[in-house]
Coordinates of C-alpha atoms in Angstrom, one line a residue:
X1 CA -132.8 30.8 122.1
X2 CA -135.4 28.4 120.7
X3 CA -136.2 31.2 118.0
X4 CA -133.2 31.1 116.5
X5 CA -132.0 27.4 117.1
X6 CA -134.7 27.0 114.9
X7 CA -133.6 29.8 112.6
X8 CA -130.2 28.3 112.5
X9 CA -131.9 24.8 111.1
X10 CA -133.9 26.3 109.0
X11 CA -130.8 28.1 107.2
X12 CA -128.8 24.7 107.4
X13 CA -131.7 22.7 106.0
X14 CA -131.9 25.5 103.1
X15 CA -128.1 25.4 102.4
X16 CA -128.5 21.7 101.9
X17 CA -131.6 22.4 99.7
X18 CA -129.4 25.2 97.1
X19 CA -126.4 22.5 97.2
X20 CA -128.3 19.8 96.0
X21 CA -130.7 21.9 93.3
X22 CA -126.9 23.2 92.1
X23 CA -125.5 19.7 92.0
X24 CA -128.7 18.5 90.0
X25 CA -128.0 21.8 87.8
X26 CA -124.4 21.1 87.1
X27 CA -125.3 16.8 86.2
X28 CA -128.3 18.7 83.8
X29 CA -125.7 21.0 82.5
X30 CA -123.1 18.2 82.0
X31 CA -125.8 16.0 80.3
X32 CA -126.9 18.8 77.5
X33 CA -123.6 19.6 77.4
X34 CA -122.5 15.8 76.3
X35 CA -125.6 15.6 74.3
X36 CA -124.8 19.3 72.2
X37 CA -121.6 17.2 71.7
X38 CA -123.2 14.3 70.3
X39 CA -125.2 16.4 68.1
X40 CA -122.8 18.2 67.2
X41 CA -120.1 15.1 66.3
X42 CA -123.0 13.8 64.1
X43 CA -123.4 17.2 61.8
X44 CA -120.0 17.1 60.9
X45 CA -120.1 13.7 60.6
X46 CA -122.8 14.0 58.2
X47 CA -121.3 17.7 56.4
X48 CA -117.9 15.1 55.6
X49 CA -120.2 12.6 54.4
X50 CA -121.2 14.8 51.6
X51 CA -117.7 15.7 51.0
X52 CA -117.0 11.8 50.1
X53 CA -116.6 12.4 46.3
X54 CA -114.3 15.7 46.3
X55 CA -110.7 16.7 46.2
X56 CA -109.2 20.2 46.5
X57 CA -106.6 21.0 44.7
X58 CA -104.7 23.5 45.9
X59 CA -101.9 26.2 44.4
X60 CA -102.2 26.0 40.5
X61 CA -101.8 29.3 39.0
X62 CA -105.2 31.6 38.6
X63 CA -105.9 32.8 35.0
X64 CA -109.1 34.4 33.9
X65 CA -109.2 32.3 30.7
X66 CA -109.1 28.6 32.6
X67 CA -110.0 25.6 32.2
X68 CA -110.3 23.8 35.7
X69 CA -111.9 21.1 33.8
X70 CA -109.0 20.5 31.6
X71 CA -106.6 20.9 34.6
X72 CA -108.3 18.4 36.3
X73 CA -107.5 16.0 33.1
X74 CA -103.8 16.5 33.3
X75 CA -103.7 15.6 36.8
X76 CA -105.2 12.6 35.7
X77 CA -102.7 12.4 32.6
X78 CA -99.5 13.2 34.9
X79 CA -100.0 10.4 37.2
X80 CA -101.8 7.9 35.0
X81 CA -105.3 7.7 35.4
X82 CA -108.2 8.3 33.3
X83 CA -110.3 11.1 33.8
X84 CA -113.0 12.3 31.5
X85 CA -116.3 14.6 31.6
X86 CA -118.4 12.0 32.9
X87 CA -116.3 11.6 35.4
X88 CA -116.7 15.3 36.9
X89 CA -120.1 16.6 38.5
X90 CA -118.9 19.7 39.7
X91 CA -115.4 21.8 39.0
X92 CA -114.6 25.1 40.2
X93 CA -112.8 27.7 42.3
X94 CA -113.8 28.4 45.8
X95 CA -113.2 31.4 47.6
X96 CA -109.8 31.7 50.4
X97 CA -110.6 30.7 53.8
X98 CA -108.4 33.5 54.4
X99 CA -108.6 36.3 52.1
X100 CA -105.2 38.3 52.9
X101 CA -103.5 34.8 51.5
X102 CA -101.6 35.2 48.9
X103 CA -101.9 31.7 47.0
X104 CA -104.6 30.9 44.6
X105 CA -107.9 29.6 45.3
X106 CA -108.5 26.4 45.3
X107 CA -109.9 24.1 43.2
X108 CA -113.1 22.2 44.3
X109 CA -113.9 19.1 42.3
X110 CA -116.4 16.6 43.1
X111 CA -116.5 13.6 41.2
X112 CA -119.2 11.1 40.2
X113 CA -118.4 8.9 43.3
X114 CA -116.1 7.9 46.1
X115 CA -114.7 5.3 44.1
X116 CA -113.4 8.0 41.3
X117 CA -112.6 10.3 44.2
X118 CA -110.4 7.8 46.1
X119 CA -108.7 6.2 43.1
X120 CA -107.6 9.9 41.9
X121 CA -106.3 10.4 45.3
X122 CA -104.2 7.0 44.9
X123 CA -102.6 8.0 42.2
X124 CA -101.6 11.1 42.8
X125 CA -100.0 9.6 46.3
X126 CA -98.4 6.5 44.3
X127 CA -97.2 9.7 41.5
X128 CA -95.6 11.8 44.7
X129 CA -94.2 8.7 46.3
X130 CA -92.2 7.4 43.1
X131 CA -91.0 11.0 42.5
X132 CA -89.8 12.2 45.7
X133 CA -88.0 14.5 44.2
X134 CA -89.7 16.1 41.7
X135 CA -93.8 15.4 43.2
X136 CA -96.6 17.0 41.0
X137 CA -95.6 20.3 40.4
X138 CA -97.1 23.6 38.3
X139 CA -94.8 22.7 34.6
X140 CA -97.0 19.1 34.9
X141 CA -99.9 21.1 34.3
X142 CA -98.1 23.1 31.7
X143 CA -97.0 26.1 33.7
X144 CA -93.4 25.6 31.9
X145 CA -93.2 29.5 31.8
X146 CA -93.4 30.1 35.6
X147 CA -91.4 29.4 38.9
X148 CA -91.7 25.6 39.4
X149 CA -94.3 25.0 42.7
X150 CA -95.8 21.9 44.4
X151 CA -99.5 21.1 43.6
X152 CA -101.0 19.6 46.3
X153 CA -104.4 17.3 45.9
X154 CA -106.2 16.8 49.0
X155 CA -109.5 15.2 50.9
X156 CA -112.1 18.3 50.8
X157 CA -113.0 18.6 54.5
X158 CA -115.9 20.8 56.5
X159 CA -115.1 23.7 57.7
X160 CA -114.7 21.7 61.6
X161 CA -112.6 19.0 60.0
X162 CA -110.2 21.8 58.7
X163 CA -109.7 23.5 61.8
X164 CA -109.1 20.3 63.5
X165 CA -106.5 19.4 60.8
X166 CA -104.8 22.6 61.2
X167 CA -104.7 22.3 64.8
X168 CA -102.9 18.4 64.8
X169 CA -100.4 20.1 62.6
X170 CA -99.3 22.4 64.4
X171 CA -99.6 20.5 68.1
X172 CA -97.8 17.7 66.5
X173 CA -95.3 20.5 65.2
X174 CA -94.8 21.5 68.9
X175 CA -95.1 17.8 70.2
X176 CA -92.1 16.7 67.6
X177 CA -94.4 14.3 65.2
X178 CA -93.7 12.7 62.3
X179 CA -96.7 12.3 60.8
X180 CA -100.4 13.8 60.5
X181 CA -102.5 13.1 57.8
X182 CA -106.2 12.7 56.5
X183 CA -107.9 9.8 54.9
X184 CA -111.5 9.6 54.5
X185 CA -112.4 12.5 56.4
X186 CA -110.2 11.6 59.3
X187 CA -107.5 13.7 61.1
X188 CA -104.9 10.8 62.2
X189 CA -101.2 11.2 63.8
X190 CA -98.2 9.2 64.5
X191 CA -95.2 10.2 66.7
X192 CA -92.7 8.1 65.1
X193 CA -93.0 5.2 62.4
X194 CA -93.3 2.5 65.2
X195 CA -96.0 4.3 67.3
X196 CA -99.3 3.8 67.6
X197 CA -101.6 5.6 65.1
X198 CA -104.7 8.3 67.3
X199 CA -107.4 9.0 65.5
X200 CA -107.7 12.9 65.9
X201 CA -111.8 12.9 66.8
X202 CA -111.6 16.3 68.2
X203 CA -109.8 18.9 70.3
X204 CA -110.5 17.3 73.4
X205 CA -108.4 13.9 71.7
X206 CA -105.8 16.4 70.3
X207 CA -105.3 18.6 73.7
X208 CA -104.4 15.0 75.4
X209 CA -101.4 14.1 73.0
X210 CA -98.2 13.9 75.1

Protein backbone atom coordinates (compact mmCIF):
# COMPACT_ATOMS: atom_id res chain seq x y z
CA UNK A 1 0.00 0.00 0.00
CA UNK A 2 2.98 2.23 0.86
CA UNK A 3 4.40 1.39 -2.73
CA UNK A 4 1.95 2.83 -4.44
CA UNK A 5 0.79 5.69 -2.06
CA UNK A 6 4.03 6.76 -2.93
CA UNK A 7 3.48 6.09 -6.56
CA UNK A 8 0.32 7.94 -6.48
CA UNK A 9 2.46 11.23 -5.16
CA UNK A 10 4.93 10.83 -7.20
CA UNK A 11 2.42 11.03 -10.37
CA UNK A 12 0.58 14.05 -8.60
CA UNK A 13 3.80 15.83 -7.85
CA UNK A 14 4.70 15.28 -11.71
CA UNK A 15 1.23 16.42 -13.02
CA UNK A 16 1.90 19.59 -11.04
CA UNK A 17 5.53 19.72 -12.55
CA UNK A 18 4.01 19.35 -16.70
CA UNK A 19 1.17 22.05 -15.66
CA UNK A 20 3.42 24.53 -14.50
CA UNK A 21 6.44 23.92 -17.33
CA UNK A 22 3.11 24.30 -19.84
CA UNK A 23 1.88 27.42 -18.15
CA UNK A 24 5.60 28.92 -18.30
CA UNK A 25 5.49 27.62 -22.08
CA UNK A 26 2.22 29.26 -23.09
CA UNK A 27 3.46 33.00 -20.93
CA UNK A 28 6.92 32.34 -23.27
CA UNK A 29 4.81 31.70 -26.22
CA UNK A 30 2.48 34.74 -25.52
CA UNK A 31 5.67 37.00 -24.91
CA UNK A 32 7.42 36.08 -28.47
CA UNK A 33 4.24 36.13 -29.83
CA UNK A 34 3.66 39.98 -28.54
CA UNK A 35 7.18 40.72 -29.29
CA UNK A 36 6.96 39.09 -33.37
CA UNK A 37 4.01 41.68 -33.14
CA UNK A 38 6.03 44.52 -32.22
CA UNK A 39 8.51 43.68 -34.65
CA UNK A 40 6.46 43.17 -36.97
CA UNK A 41 4.23 46.74 -36.44
CA UNK A 42 7.68 48.47 -36.69
CA UNK A 43 8.65 46.98 -40.38
CA UNK A 44 5.66 48.21 -41.75
CA UNK A 45 5.89 51.03 -39.94
CA UNK A 46 9.12 51.72 -41.42
CA UNK A 47 8.12 50.05 -45.29
CA UNK A 48 5.17 53.25 -45.16
CA UNK A 49 7.74 55.48 -44.10
CA UNK A 50 9.53 55.10 -47.28
CA UNK A 51 6.33 55.41 -49.03
CA UNK A 52 5.97 59.15 -47.54
CA UNK A 53 6.65 60.91 -50.90
CA UNK A 54 4.40 58.73 -53.40
CA UNK A 55 0.99 58.67 -54.88
CA UNK A 56 -0.68 55.95 -57.03
CA UNK A 57 -2.66 56.84 -59.44
CA UNK A 58 -4.92 54.53 -60.53
CA UNK A 59 -7.16 53.74 -63.86
CA UNK A 60 -5.77 56.05 -66.66
CA UNK A 61 -5.81 54.38 -69.90
CA UNK A 62 -2.51 52.11 -70.91
CA UNK A 63 -0.86 53.00 -74.21
CA UNK A 64 2.48 51.78 -75.30
CA UNK A 65 3.56 55.26 -76.54
CA UNK A 66 3.02 57.12 -72.84
CA UNK A 67 4.06 59.65 -71.12
CA UNK A 68 3.35 59.04 -67.29
CA UNK A 69 5.59 61.97 -66.85
CA UNK A 70 3.42 64.23 -68.80
CA UNK A 71 0.23 62.71 -67.25
CA UNK A 72 1.41 63.39 -64.03
CA UNK A 73 1.62 67.29 -65.24
CA UNK A 74 -1.93 67.43 -66.20
CA UNK A 75 -3.08 66.20 -63.01
CA UNK A 76 -1.23 69.01 -61.73
CA UNK A 77 -2.69 71.34 -64.48
CA UNK A 78 -6.48 70.02 -63.89
CA UNK A 79 -6.55 70.87 -60.34
CA UNK A 80 -4.22 73.74 -60.14
CA UNK A 81 -0.94 73.03 -58.97
CA UNK A 82 2.46 73.20 -60.37
CA UNK A 83 4.27 70.27 -61.15
CA UNK A 84 7.46 70.10 -63.06
CA UNK A 85 10.52 67.59 -63.68
CA UNK A 86 12.22 68.54 -60.69
CA UNK A 87 9.50 67.81 -58.91
CA UNK A 88 9.33 63.95 -59.91
CA UNK A 89 12.12 61.29 -58.77
CA UNK A 90 10.57 58.38 -59.88
CA UNK A 91 7.36 57.79 -62.43
CA UNK A 92 6.18 54.58 -63.68
CA UNK A 93 3.81 51.70 -64.00
CA UNK A 94 3.71 48.95 -61.49
CA UNK A 95 2.56 45.56 -62.07
CA UNK A 96 -1.46 44.46 -60.84
CA UNK A 97 -1.62 43.13 -57.43
CA UNK A 98 -4.02 40.99 -59.14
CA UNK A 99 -3.22 40.00 -62.49
CA UNK A 100 -6.75 38.63 -63.84
CA UNK A 101 -7.95 42.48 -63.22
CA UNK A 102 -8.99 44.08 -65.88
CA UNK A 103 -8.09 47.81 -65.15
CA UNK A 104 -4.75 49.36 -65.93
CA UNK A 105 -1.78 49.33 -63.90
CA UNK A 106 -1.15 51.83 -61.92
CA UNK A 107 0.86 54.62 -61.84
CA UNK A 108 3.67 54.90 -59.12
CA UNK A 109 5.02 58.30 -58.66
CA UNK A 110 7.28 59.43 -56.00
CA UNK A 111 7.99 62.85 -55.67
CA UNK A 112 10.96 64.93 -54.31
CA UNK A 113 9.30 65.09 -50.84
CA UNK A 114 6.37 64.72 -48.58
CA UNK A 115 5.62 68.22 -48.81
CA UNK A 116 5.10 67.90 -52.82
CA UNK A 117 3.45 64.54 -52.20
CA UNK A 118 0.88 65.90 -49.73
CA UNK A 119 0.10 69.18 -51.40
CA UNK A 120 -0.60 67.18 -54.80
CA UNK A 121 -2.84 65.05 -52.79
CA UNK A 122 -4.71 68.41 -51.44
CA UNK A 123 -5.46 69.38 -54.49
CA UNK A 124 -6.66 66.74 -56.13
CA UNK A 125 -9.16 66.27 -52.88
CA UNK A 126 -10.06 70.26 -52.90
CA UNK A 127 -10.52 69.48 -57.26
CA UNK A 128 -13.00 66.36 -56.39
CA UNK A 129 -14.73 68.10 -53.56
CA UNK A 130 -15.71 71.33 -55.71
CA UNK A 131 -16.71 69.07 -58.60
CA UNK A 132 -18.80 66.54 -57.10
CA UNK A 133 -20.18 65.81 -60.03
CA UNK A 134 -17.83 65.68 -62.52
CA UNK A 135 -14.36 64.62 -60.04
CA UNK A 136 -11.05 64.04 -62.15
CA UNK A 137 -11.94 61.95 -64.83
CA UNK A 138 -10.04 60.16 -68.06
CA UNK A 139 -11.09 63.49 -70.84
CA UNK A 140 -9.02 65.72 -67.98
CA UNK A 141 -6.13 63.97 -69.05
CA UNK A 142 -7.10 64.15 -72.66
CA UNK A 143 -8.78 60.84 -73.15
CA UNK A 144 -11.76 62.96 -75.00
CA UNK A 145 -11.98 59.93 -77.39
CA UNK A 146 -12.96 57.21 -74.81
CA UNK A 147 -15.80 56.30 -72.27
CA UNK A 148 -15.48 59.04 -69.57
CA UNK A 149 -14.00 57.12 -66.05
CA UNK A 150 -12.94 58.30 -62.59
CA UNK A 151 -9.16 58.75 -61.95
CA UNK A 152 -8.48 58.11 -58.61
CA UNK A 153 -5.07 59.50 -56.83
CA UNK A 154 -4.19 57.88 -53.78
CA UNK A 155 -1.51 57.40 -50.63
CA UNK A 156 0.90 54.49 -52.04
CA UNK A 157 0.68 51.99 -49.18
CA UNK A 158 2.84 48.56 -48.25
CA UNK A 159 1.67 45.70 -49.29
CA UNK A 160 0.18 45.10 -45.16
CA UNK A 161 -1.27 48.63 -45.19
CA UNK A 162 -3.22 47.57 -48.45
CA UNK A 163 -4.66 44.57 -47.12
CA UNK A 164 -5.59 46.26 -44.01
CA UNK A 165 -7.30 48.97 -46.20
CA UNK A 166 -9.10 46.52 -48.16
CA UNK A 167 -10.23 44.78 -45.21
CA UNK A 168 -11.89 48.18 -43.30
CA UNK A 169 -13.67 48.54 -46.50
CA UNK A 170 -15.36 45.88 -46.72
CA UNK A 171 -16.07 45.30 -42.70
CA UNK A 172 -17.27 48.74 -42.60
CA UNK A 173 -19.36 47.70 -45.86
CA UNK A 174 -20.93 44.94 -43.68
CA UNK A 175 -20.95 47.06 -40.40
CA UNK A 176 -23.00 50.00 -42.44
CA UNK A 177 -20.03 52.87 -42.28
CA UNK A 178 -19.85 55.93 -43.78
CA UNK A 179 -16.57 56.52 -44.04
CA UNK A 180 -12.95 54.84 -44.37
CA UNK A 181 -10.13 56.47 -45.52
CA UNK A 182 -6.19 56.88 -45.52
CA UNK A 183 -4.09 59.76 -44.63
CA UNK A 184 -0.48 59.47 -44.09
CA UNK A 185 -0.30 55.84 -44.14
CA UNK A 186 -3.13 55.38 -41.82
CA UNK A 187 -6.32 53.18 -42.34
CA UNK A 188 -9.12 55.34 -40.28
CA UNK A 189 -13.10 54.83 -40.05
CA UNK A 190 -16.12 56.60 -38.94
CA UNK A 191 -19.59 55.16 -38.50
CA UNK A 192 -21.54 58.22 -39.08
CA UNK A 193 -20.41 62.06 -39.35
CA UNK A 194 -20.83 62.49 -35.53
CA UNK A 195 -18.91 59.40 -34.41
CA UNK A 196 -15.82 59.00 -33.10
CA UNK A 197 -12.91 58.52 -35.60
CA UNK A 198 -10.68 54.58 -34.90
CA UNK A 199 -7.63 54.45 -36.09
CA UNK A 200 -7.54 51.03 -38.06
CA UNK A 201 -3.84 49.78 -36.51
CA UNK A 202 -4.55 46.26 -37.52
CA UNK A 203 -6.87 43.36 -37.83
CA UNK A 204 -7.03 42.73 -34.29
CA UNK A 205 -8.49 46.78 -34.04
CA UNK A 206 -10.69 46.08 -37.16
CA UNK A 207 -12.19 42.54 -36.01
CA UNK A 208 -13.40 44.55 -32.72
CA UNK A 209 -15.57 47.26 -34.69
CA UNK A 210 -19.24 46.85 -33.62
Amino acid sequence: MNFLSDEFDKLKQDNITYRNEIKQLKKENEMLHYDLSEVKGKFINLDQLSRASNIEIQCVPEYKSENVINIVKQIGRTVSVSINDNDIHYCARIAKLNADSTRPRSILTKFNSPRTRDSFLSAVLTYNKKNVQDKLNTHDLGFGSMQKSPVYVVENLSPDNKNLHAATRKRAKELKYKFVWVRGGRVYARKTETSDTVFIRNLDILHKLI
